[in-house]
Each structure stands twice: as C-alpha cells, then as structure tokens.
PDB file of C-alpha atoms in Angstrom:
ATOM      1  CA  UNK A   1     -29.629  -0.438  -9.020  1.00 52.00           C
ATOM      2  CA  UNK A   2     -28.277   2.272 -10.896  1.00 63.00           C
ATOM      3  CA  UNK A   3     -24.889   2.962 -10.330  1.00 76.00           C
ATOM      4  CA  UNK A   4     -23.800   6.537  -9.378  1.00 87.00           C
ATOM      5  CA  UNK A   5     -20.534   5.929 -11.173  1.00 90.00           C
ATOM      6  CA  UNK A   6     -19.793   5.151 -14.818  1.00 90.00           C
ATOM      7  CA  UNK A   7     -16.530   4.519 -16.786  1.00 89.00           C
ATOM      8  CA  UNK A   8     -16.718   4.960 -20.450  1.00 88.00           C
ATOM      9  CA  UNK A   9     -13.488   3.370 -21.763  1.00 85.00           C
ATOM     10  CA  UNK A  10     -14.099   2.153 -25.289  1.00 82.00           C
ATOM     11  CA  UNK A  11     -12.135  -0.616 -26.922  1.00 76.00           C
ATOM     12  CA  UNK A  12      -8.956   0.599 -28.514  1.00 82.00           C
ATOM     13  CA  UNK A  13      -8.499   4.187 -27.513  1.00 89.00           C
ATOM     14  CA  UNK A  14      -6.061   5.711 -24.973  1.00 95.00           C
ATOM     15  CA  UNK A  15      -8.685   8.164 -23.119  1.00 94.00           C
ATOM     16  CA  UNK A  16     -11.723   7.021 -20.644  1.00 94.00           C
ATOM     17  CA  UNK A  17     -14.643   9.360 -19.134  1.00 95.00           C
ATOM     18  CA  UNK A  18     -15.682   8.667 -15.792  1.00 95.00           C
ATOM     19  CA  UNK A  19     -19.076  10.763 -14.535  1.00 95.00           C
ATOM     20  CA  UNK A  20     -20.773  10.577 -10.859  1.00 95.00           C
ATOM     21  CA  UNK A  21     -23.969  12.397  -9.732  1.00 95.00           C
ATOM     22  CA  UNK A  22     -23.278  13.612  -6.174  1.00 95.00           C
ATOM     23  CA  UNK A  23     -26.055  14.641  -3.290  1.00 94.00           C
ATOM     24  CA  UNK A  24     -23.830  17.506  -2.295  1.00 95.00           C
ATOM     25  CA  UNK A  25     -23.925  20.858  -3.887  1.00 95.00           C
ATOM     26  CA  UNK A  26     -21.559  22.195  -5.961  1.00 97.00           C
ATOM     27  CA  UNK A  27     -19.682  23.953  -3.997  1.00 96.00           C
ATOM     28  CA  UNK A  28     -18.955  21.246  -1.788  1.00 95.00           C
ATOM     29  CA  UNK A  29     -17.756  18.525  -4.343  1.00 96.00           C
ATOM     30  CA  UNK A  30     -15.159  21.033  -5.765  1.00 97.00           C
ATOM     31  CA  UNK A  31     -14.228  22.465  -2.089  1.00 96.00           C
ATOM     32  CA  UNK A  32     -13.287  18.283  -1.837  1.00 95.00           C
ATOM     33  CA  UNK A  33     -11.031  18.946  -4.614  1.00 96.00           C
ATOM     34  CA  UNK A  34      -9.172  21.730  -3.746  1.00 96.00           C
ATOM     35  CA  UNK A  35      -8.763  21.751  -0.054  1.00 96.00           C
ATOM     36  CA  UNK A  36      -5.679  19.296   1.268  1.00 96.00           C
ATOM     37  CA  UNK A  37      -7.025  17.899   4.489  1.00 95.00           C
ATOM     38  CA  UNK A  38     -10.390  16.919   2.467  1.00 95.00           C
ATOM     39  CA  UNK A  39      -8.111  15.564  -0.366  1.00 95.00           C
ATOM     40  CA  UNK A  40      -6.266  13.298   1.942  1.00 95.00           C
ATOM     41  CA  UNK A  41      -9.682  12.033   3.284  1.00 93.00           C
ATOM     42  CA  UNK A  42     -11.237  10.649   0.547  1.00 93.00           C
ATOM     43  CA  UNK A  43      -8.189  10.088  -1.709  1.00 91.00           C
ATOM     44  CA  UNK A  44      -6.559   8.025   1.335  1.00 88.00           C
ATOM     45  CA  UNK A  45      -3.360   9.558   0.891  1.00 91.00           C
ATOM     46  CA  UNK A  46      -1.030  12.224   2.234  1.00 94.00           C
ATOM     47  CA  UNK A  47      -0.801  15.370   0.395  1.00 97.00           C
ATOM     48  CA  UNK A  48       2.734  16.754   0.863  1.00 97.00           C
ATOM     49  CA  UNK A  49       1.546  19.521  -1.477  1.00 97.00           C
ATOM     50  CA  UNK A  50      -1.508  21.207  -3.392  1.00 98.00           C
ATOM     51  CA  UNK A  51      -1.326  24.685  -5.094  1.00 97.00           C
ATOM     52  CA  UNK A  52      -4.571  25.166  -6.723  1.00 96.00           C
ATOM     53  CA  UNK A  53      -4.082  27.345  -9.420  1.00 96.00           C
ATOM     54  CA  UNK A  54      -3.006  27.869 -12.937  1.00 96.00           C
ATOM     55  CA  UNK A  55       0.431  26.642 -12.875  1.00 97.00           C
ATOM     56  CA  UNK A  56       0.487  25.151  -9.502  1.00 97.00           C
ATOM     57  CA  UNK A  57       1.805  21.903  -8.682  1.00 98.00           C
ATOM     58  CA  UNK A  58       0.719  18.999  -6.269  1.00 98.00           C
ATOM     59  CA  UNK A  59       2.407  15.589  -4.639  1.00 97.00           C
ATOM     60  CA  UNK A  60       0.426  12.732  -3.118  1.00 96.00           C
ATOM     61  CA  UNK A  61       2.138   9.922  -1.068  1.00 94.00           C
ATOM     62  CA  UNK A  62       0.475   7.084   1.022  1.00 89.00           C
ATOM     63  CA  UNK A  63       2.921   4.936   3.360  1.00 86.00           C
ATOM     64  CA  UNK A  64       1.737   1.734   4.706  1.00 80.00           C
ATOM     65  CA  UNK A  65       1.226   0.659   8.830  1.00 81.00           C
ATOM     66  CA  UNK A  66       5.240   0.358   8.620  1.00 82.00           C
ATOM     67  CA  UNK A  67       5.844   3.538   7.678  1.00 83.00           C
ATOM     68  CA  UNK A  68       6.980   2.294   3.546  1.00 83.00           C
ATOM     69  CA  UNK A  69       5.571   4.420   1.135  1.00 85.00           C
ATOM     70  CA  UNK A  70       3.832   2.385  -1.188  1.00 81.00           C
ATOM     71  CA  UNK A  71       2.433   5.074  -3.352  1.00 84.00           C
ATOM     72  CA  UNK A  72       3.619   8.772  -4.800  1.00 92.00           C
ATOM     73  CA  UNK A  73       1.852  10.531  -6.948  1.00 94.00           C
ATOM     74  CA  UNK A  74       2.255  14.548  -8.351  1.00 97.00           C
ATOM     75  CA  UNK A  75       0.998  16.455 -11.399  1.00 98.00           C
ATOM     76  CA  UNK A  76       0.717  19.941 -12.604  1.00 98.00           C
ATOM     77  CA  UNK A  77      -2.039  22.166 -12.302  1.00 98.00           C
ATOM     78  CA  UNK A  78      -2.968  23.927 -15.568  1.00 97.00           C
ATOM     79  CA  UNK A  79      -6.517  25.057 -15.592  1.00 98.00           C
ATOM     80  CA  UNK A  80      -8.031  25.766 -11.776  1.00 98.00           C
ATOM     81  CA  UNK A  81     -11.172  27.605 -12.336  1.00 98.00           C
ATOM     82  CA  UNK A  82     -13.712  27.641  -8.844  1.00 97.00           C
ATOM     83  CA  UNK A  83     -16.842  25.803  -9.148  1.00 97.00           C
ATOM     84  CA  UNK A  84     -16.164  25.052 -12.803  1.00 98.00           C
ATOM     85  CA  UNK A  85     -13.181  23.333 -13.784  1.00 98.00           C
ATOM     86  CA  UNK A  86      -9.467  21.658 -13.409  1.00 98.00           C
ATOM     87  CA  UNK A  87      -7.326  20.279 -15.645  1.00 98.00           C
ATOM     88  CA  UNK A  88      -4.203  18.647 -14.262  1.00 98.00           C
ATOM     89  CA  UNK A  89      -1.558  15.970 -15.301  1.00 98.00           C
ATOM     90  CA  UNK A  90      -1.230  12.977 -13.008  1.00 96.00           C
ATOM     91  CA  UNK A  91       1.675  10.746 -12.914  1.00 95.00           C
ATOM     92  CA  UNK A  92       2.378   8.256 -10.233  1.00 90.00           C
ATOM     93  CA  UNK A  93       6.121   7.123  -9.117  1.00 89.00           C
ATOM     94  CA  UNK A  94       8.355   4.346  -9.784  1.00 82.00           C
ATOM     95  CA  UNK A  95       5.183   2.485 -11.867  1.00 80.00           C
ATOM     96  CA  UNK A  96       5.555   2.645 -15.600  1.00 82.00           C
ATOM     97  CA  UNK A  97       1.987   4.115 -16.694  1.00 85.00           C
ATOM     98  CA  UNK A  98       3.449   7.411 -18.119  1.00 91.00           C
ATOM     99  CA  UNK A  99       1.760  10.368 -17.345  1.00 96.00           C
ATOM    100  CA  UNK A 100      -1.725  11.271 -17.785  1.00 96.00           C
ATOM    101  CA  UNK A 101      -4.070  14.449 -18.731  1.00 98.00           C
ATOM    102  CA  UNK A 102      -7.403  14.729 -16.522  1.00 98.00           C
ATOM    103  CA  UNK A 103     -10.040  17.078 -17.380  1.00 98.00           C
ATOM    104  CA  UNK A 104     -11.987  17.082 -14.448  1.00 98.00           C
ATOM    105  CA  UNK A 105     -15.359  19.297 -14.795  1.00 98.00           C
ATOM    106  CA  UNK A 106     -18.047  19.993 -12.154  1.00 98.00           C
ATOM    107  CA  UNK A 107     -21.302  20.556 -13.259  1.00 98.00           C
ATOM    108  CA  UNK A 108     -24.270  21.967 -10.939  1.00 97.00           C
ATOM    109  CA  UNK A 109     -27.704  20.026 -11.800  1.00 97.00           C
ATOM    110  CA  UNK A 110     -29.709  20.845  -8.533  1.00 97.00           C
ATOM    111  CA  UNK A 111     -28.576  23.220  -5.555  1.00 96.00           C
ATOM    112  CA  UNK A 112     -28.327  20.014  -3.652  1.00 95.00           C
ATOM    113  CA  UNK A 113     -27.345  17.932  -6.557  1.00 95.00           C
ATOM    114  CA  UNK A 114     -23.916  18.023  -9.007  1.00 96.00           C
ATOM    115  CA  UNK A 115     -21.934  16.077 -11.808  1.00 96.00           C
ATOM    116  CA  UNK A 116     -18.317  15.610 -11.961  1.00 97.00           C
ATOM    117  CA  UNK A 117     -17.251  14.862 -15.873  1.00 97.00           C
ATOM    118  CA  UNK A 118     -13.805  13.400 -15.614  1.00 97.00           C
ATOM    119  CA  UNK A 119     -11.716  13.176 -18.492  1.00 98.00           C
ATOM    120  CA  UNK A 120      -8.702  11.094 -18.614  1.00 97.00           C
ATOM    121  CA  UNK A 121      -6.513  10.783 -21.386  1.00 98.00           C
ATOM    122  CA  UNK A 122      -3.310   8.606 -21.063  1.00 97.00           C
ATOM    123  CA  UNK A 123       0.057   8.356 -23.508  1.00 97.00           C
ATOM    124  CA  UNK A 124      -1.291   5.239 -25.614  1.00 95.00           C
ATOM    125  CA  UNK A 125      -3.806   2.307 -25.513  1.00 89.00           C
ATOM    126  CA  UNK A 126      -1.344   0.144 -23.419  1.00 88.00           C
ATOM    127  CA  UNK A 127      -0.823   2.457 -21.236  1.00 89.00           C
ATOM    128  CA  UNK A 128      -4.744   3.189 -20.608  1.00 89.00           C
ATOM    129  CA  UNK A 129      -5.642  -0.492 -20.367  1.00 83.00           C
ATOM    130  CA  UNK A 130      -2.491  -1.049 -17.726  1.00 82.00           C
ATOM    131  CA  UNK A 131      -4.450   1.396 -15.677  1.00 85.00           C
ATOM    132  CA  UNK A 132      -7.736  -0.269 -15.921  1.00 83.00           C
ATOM    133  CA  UNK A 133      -6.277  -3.165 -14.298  1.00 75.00           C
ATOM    134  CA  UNK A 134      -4.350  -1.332 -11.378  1.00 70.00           C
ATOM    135  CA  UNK A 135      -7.363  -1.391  -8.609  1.00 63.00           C
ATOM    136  CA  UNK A 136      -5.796  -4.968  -7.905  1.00 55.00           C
ATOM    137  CA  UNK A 137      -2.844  -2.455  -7.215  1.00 48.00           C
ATOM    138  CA  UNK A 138      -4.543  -0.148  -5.133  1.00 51.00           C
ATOM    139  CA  UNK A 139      -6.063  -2.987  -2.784  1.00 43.00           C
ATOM    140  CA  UNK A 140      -3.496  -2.309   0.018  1.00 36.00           C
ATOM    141  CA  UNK A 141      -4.908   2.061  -0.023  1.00 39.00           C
ATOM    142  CA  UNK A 142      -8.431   1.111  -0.737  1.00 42.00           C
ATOM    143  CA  UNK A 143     -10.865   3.006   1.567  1.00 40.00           C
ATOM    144  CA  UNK A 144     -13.385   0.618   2.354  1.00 39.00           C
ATOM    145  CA  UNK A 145     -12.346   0.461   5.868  1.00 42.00           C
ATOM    146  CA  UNK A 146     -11.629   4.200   6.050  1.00 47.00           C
ATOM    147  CA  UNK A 147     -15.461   5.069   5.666  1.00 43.00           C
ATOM    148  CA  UNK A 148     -15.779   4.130   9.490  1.00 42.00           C
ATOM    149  CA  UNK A 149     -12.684   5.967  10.470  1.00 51.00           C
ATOM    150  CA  UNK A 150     -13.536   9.005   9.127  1.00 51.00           C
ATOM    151  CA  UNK A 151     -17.123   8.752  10.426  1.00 48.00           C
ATOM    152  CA  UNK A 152     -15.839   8.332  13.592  1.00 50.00           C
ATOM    153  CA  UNK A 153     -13.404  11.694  13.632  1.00 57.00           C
ATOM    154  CA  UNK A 154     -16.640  13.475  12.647  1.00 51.00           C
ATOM    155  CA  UNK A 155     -18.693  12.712  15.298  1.00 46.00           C
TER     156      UNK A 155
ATOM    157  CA  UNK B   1     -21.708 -22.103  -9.103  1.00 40.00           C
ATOM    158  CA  UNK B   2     -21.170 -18.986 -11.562  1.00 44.00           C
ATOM    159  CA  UNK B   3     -17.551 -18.803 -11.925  1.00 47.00           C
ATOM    160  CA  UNK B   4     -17.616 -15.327 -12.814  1.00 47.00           C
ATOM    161  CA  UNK B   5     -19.606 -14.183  -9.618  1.00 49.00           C
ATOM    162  CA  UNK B   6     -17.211 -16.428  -7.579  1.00 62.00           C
ATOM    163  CA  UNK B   7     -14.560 -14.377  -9.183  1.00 68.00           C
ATOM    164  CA  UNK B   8     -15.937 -10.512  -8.999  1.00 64.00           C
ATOM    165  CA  UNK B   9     -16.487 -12.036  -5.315  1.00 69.00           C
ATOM    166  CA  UNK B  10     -13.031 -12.548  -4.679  1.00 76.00           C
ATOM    167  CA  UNK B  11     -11.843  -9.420  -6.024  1.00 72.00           C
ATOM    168  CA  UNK B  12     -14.375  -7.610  -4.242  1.00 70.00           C
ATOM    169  CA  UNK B  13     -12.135  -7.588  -1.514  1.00 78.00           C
ATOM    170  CA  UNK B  14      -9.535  -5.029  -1.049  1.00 76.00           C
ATOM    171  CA  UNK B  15      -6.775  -7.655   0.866  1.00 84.00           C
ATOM    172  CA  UNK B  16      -7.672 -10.325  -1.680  1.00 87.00           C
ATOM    173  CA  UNK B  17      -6.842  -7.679  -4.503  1.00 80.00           C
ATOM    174  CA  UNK B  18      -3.641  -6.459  -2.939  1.00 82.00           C
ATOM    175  CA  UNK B  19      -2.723 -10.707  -2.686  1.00 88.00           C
ATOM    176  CA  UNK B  20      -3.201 -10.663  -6.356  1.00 84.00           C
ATOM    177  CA  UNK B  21      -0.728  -7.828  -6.971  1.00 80.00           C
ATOM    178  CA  UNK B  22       1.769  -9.356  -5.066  1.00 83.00           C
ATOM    179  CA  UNK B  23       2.180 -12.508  -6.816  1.00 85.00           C
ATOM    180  CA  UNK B  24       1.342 -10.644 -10.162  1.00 77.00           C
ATOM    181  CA  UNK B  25       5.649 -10.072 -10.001  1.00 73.00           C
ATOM    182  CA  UNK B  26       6.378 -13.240  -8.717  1.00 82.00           C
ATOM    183  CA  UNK B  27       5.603 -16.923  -7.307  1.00 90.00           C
ATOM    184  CA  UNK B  28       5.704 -16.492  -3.158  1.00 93.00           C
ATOM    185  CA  UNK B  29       4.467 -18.566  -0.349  1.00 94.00           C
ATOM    186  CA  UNK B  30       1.793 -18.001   2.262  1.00 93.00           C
ATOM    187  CA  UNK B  31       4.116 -16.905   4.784  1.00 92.00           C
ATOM    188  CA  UNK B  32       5.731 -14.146   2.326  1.00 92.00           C
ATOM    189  CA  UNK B  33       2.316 -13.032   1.598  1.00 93.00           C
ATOM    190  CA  UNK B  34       1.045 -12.734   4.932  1.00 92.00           C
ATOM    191  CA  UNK B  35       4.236 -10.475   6.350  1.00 90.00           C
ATOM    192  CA  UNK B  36       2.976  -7.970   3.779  1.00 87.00           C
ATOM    193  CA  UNK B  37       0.007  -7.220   5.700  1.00 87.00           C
ATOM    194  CA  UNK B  38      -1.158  -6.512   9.315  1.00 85.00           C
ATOM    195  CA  UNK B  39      -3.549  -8.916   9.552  1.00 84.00           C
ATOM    196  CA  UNK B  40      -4.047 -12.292  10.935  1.00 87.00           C
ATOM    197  CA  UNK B  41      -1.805 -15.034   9.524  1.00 89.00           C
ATOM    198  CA  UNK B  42      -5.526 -17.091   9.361  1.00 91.00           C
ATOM    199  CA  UNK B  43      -7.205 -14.686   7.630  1.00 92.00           C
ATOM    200  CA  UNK B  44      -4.492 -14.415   5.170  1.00 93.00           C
ATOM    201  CA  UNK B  45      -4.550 -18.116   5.096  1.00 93.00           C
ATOM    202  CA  UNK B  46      -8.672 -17.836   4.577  1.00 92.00           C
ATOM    203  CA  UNK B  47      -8.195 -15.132   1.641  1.00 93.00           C
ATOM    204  CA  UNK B  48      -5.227 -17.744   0.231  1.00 94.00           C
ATOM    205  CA  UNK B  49      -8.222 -20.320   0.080  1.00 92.00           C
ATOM    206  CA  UNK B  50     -11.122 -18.335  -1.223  1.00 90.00           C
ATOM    207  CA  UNK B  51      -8.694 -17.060  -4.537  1.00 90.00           C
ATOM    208  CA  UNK B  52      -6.994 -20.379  -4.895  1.00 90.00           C
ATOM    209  CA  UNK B  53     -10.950 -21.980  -5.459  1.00 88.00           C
ATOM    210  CA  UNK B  54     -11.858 -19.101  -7.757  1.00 84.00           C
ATOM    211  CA  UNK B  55      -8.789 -20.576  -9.989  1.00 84.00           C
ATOM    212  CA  UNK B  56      -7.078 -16.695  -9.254  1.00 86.00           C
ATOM    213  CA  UNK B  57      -3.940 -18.421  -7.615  1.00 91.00           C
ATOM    214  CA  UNK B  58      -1.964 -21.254  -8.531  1.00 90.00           C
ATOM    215  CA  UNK B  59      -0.321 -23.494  -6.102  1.00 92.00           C
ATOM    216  CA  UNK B  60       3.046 -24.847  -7.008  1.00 92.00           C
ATOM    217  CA  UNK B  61       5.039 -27.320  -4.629  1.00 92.00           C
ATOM    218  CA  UNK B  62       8.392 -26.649  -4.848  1.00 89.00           C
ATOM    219  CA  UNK B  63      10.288 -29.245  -1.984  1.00 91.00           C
ATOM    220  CA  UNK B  64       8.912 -28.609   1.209  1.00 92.00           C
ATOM    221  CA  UNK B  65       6.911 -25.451   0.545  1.00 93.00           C
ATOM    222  CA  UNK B  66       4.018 -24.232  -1.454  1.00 94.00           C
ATOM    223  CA  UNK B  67       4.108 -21.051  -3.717  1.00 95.00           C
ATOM    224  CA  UNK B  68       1.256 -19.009  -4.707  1.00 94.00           C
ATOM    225  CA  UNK B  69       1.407 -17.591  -8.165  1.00 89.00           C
ATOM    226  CA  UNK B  70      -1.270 -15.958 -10.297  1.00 84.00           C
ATOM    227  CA  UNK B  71      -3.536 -17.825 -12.786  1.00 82.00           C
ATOM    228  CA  UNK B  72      -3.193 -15.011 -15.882  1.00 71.00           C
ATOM    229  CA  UNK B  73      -5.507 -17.270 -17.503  1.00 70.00           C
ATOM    230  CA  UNK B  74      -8.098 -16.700 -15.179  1.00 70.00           C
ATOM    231  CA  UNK B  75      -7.661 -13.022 -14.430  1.00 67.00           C
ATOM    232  CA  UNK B  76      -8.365 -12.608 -18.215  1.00 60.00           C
ATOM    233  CA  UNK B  77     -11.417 -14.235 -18.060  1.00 57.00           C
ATOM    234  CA  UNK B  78     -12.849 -11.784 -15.699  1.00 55.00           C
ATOM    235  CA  UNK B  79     -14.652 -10.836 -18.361  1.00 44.00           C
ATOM    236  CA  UNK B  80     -15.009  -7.116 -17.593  1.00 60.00           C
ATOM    237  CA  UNK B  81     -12.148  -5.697 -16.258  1.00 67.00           C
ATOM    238  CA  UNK B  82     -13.409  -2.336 -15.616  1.00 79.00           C
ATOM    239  CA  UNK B  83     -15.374  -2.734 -12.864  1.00 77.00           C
ATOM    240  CA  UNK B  84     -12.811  -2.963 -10.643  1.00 78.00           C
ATOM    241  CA  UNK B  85     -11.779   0.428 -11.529  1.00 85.00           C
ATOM    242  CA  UNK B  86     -14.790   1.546 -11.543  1.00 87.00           C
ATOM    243  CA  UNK B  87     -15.125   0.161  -8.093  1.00 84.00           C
ATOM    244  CA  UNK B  88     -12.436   2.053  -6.934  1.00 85.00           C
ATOM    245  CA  UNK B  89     -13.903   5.361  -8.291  1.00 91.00           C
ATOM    246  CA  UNK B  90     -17.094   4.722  -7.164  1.00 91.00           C
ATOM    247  CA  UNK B  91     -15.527   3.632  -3.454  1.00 89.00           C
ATOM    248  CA  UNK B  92     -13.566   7.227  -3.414  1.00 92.00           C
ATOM    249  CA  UNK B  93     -16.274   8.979  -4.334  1.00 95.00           C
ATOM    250  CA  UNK B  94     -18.836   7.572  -1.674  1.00 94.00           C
ATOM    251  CA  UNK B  95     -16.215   8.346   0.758  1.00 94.00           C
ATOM    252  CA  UNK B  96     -16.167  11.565  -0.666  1.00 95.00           C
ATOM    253  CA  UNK B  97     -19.421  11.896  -0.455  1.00 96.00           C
ATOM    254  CA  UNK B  98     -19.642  11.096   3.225  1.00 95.00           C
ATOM    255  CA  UNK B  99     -17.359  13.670   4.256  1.00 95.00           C
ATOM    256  CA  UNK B 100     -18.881  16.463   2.393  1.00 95.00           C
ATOM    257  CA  UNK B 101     -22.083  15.830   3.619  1.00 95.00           C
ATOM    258  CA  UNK B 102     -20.462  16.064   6.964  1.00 93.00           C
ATOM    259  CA  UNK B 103     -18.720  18.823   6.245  1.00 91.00           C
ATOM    260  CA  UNK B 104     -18.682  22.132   8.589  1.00 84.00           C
ATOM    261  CA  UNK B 105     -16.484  24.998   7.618  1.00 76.00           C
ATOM    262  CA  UNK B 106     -14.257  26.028   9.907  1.00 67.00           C
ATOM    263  CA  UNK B 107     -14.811  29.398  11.414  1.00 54.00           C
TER     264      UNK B 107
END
C-alpha cells in the first residue's frame, strides 16, 4: 500500500520534509491549521493560544488523566498566508531539542484533493535525529484511541 | 520469527512506546511503570512481556524485585528509526483527516 505520508530525512543533515496527500480540499486542511478547537483535535493537545498571523504567537500543552502536564509546546508565527502558506518556529518545554523552523506549505492538486509540504529544519544533526526518535516519547499523547472519541462528539 | 517485525510490532503500540520512554531515564520495576498509566496493572504486566521477548527491555534482579531497563542495543537495531515518526505524522494526519471530512462550519 502506498503510504499517504512520507518523511524525507537524509543521513547527516539537520532538516527533514514530510508531504501527505489529503481527500479534503484545500480549504479545509489549512482551516485545520489555523482554527484552535480543530488544532486541539487532531494535534491532541490544548491550545492555550493561537494568533495566526505574521508575528503572532502560539502555546500548546497536553496534561495527562491526573491533571500533570506532560507536554508544552509554543512557537512564533512568521509567515501566515490563507490557503498558501505558514512558517513558524516550534520549540517544546523542558526537553532539550532546541528550537525548530517549519515551513509548512499547502498545495491544492484537485478541488477535493491537497498536499501539505512540510519543512522542518532543526539547530544541528543531533538535534534532528533526537527528534526522529521522540514518537517513543509521544506514546502517552498518541491519538490512536482519540479517532473514536472524536467520531463519537461528531455524531 | 522476524525479529524486526516482532519489534516494529511492539512499538506499534502507543502504551508499549510510552513504557520504553520511561525506562529510557532509568531502570524501574513493573509496579513503577504501571502507576504511570491508567490502565490495568495486567495489561501493563502483558505489554512488560511482549517488549521484554522482543529483547526491548532488560530484566535485572536486584534483591527481591525485578527492574525493567531498556536494551539500547536493541532499540538501535530497529533498523529504521523513522517510521515511528512517520507513524506519528501519518496517525495525526488521519485524525486530521477524519475531522475535516466531518467538518460543518458553524453558522
């Protein structure tokens, strides 16, 4: 099967590229991007705080069942262009990756059909590679069992 | 078996992962791992079992209790690393996905 998502992260640099082909138009893959309450839905986290536009700022923060928050994130917004384009930093609390730089373009293909280009560049090779190996991190927010709970609030 | 597939198996999981962070730091037994999460002390247990035969944990008897600690040698050999990552990406974005699909703009 073809997968819908691909990571290019070649041996030895500090960037990575990671495309998607979405059935949604457009319009609606970038509306997931810049409105909170569909942020916090498919991110699984909180957002405390999302100003999209040139200069704006955001915060993420997830908490676990006992209320510990076991995840903060924030960034600056530097390029917020509808339907085209955002380019943000992303740093995450009390984890030492250093900050990165994510180029995140949105491409239309069909009007039911679109391409996110996401381009990630991080303060060295270390740093990058650290990353790589942080979904073991990200176990405890992963979303597989959030698929049903959202279905459910939609219905 | 494949020892890789066993492996890519075990980290499919998104409790098994989050086990694998927590003794990333440091040695800890079952008990410690379990009162990190809400589930089940069994299923912990179960999860314990599964990575300790893929070779991702290590037990170590020290006196009367068993610590779990992670088998770096192992983790490397999951050959490629990214697809975890990509994993992730590809989970968020399904998700994503979903709820657009669903999506009906508020009037």
């Amino acid at each position: 099967m073809e997968l819908k998502t691909k990571i290019n992260a070649e041996d030895g640099k500090q960037d990575l590229v990671i495309t998607r082909e979405f059935d949604l138009p457009l319009e609606l893959l970038f509306k997931a991007y810049a409105e909170p309450e569909l942020v916090e839905q498919w991110m699984g986290t909180k957002v405390l705080k999302l100003e999209c536009k040139k200069h704006g700022s955001y915060e993420f923060e997830t908490s676990d069942a006992k209320g510990n928050v076991v995840f903060k994130a924030n960034g600056v917004i530097h390029e917020f262009s509808q339907n085209r384009k955002i380019t943000r930093t992303f740093e995450m609390d009390n984890v030492p990756f250093g900050v990165q730089l994510e180029i995140c373009e949105f491409e239309r293909v069909t009007d039911n059909t679109c391409k996110l280009n996401m381009h990630v560049i991080y303060e060295s090779v270390a740093k990058r590679d650290q990353v790589l190996k942080l979904p073991f991190a990200q176990g405890i927010n992963m979303a597989h069992n959030r698929i049903q709970e959202i279905l459910n609030t939609l219905k | 078996m494949n020892l890789r597939r066993d492996v890519f198996q075990a980290i499919a999981d998104p409790t098994r992962r989050a086990i694998l962070l927590l003794v990333a730091s440091q040695a800890l037994t079952a008990g410690a791992i379990a009162s990190n999460f809400d589930t089940a002390r069994p299923t912990v247990s179960k999860h314990l079992q599964i990575l300790t035969e893929c070779e991702l944990l290590e037990q170590k008897q020290n006196g009367r209790e068993i610590f779990y600690n992670i088998n770096a040698k192992n983790m490397k050999e999951v050959a490629d690393f990214i697809e975890p990552f990509r994993k992730m990406w590809d989970d968020r974005f399904n998700i994503l996905e979903t709820i657009m699909k669903n999506y009906k703009p508020k009037k």
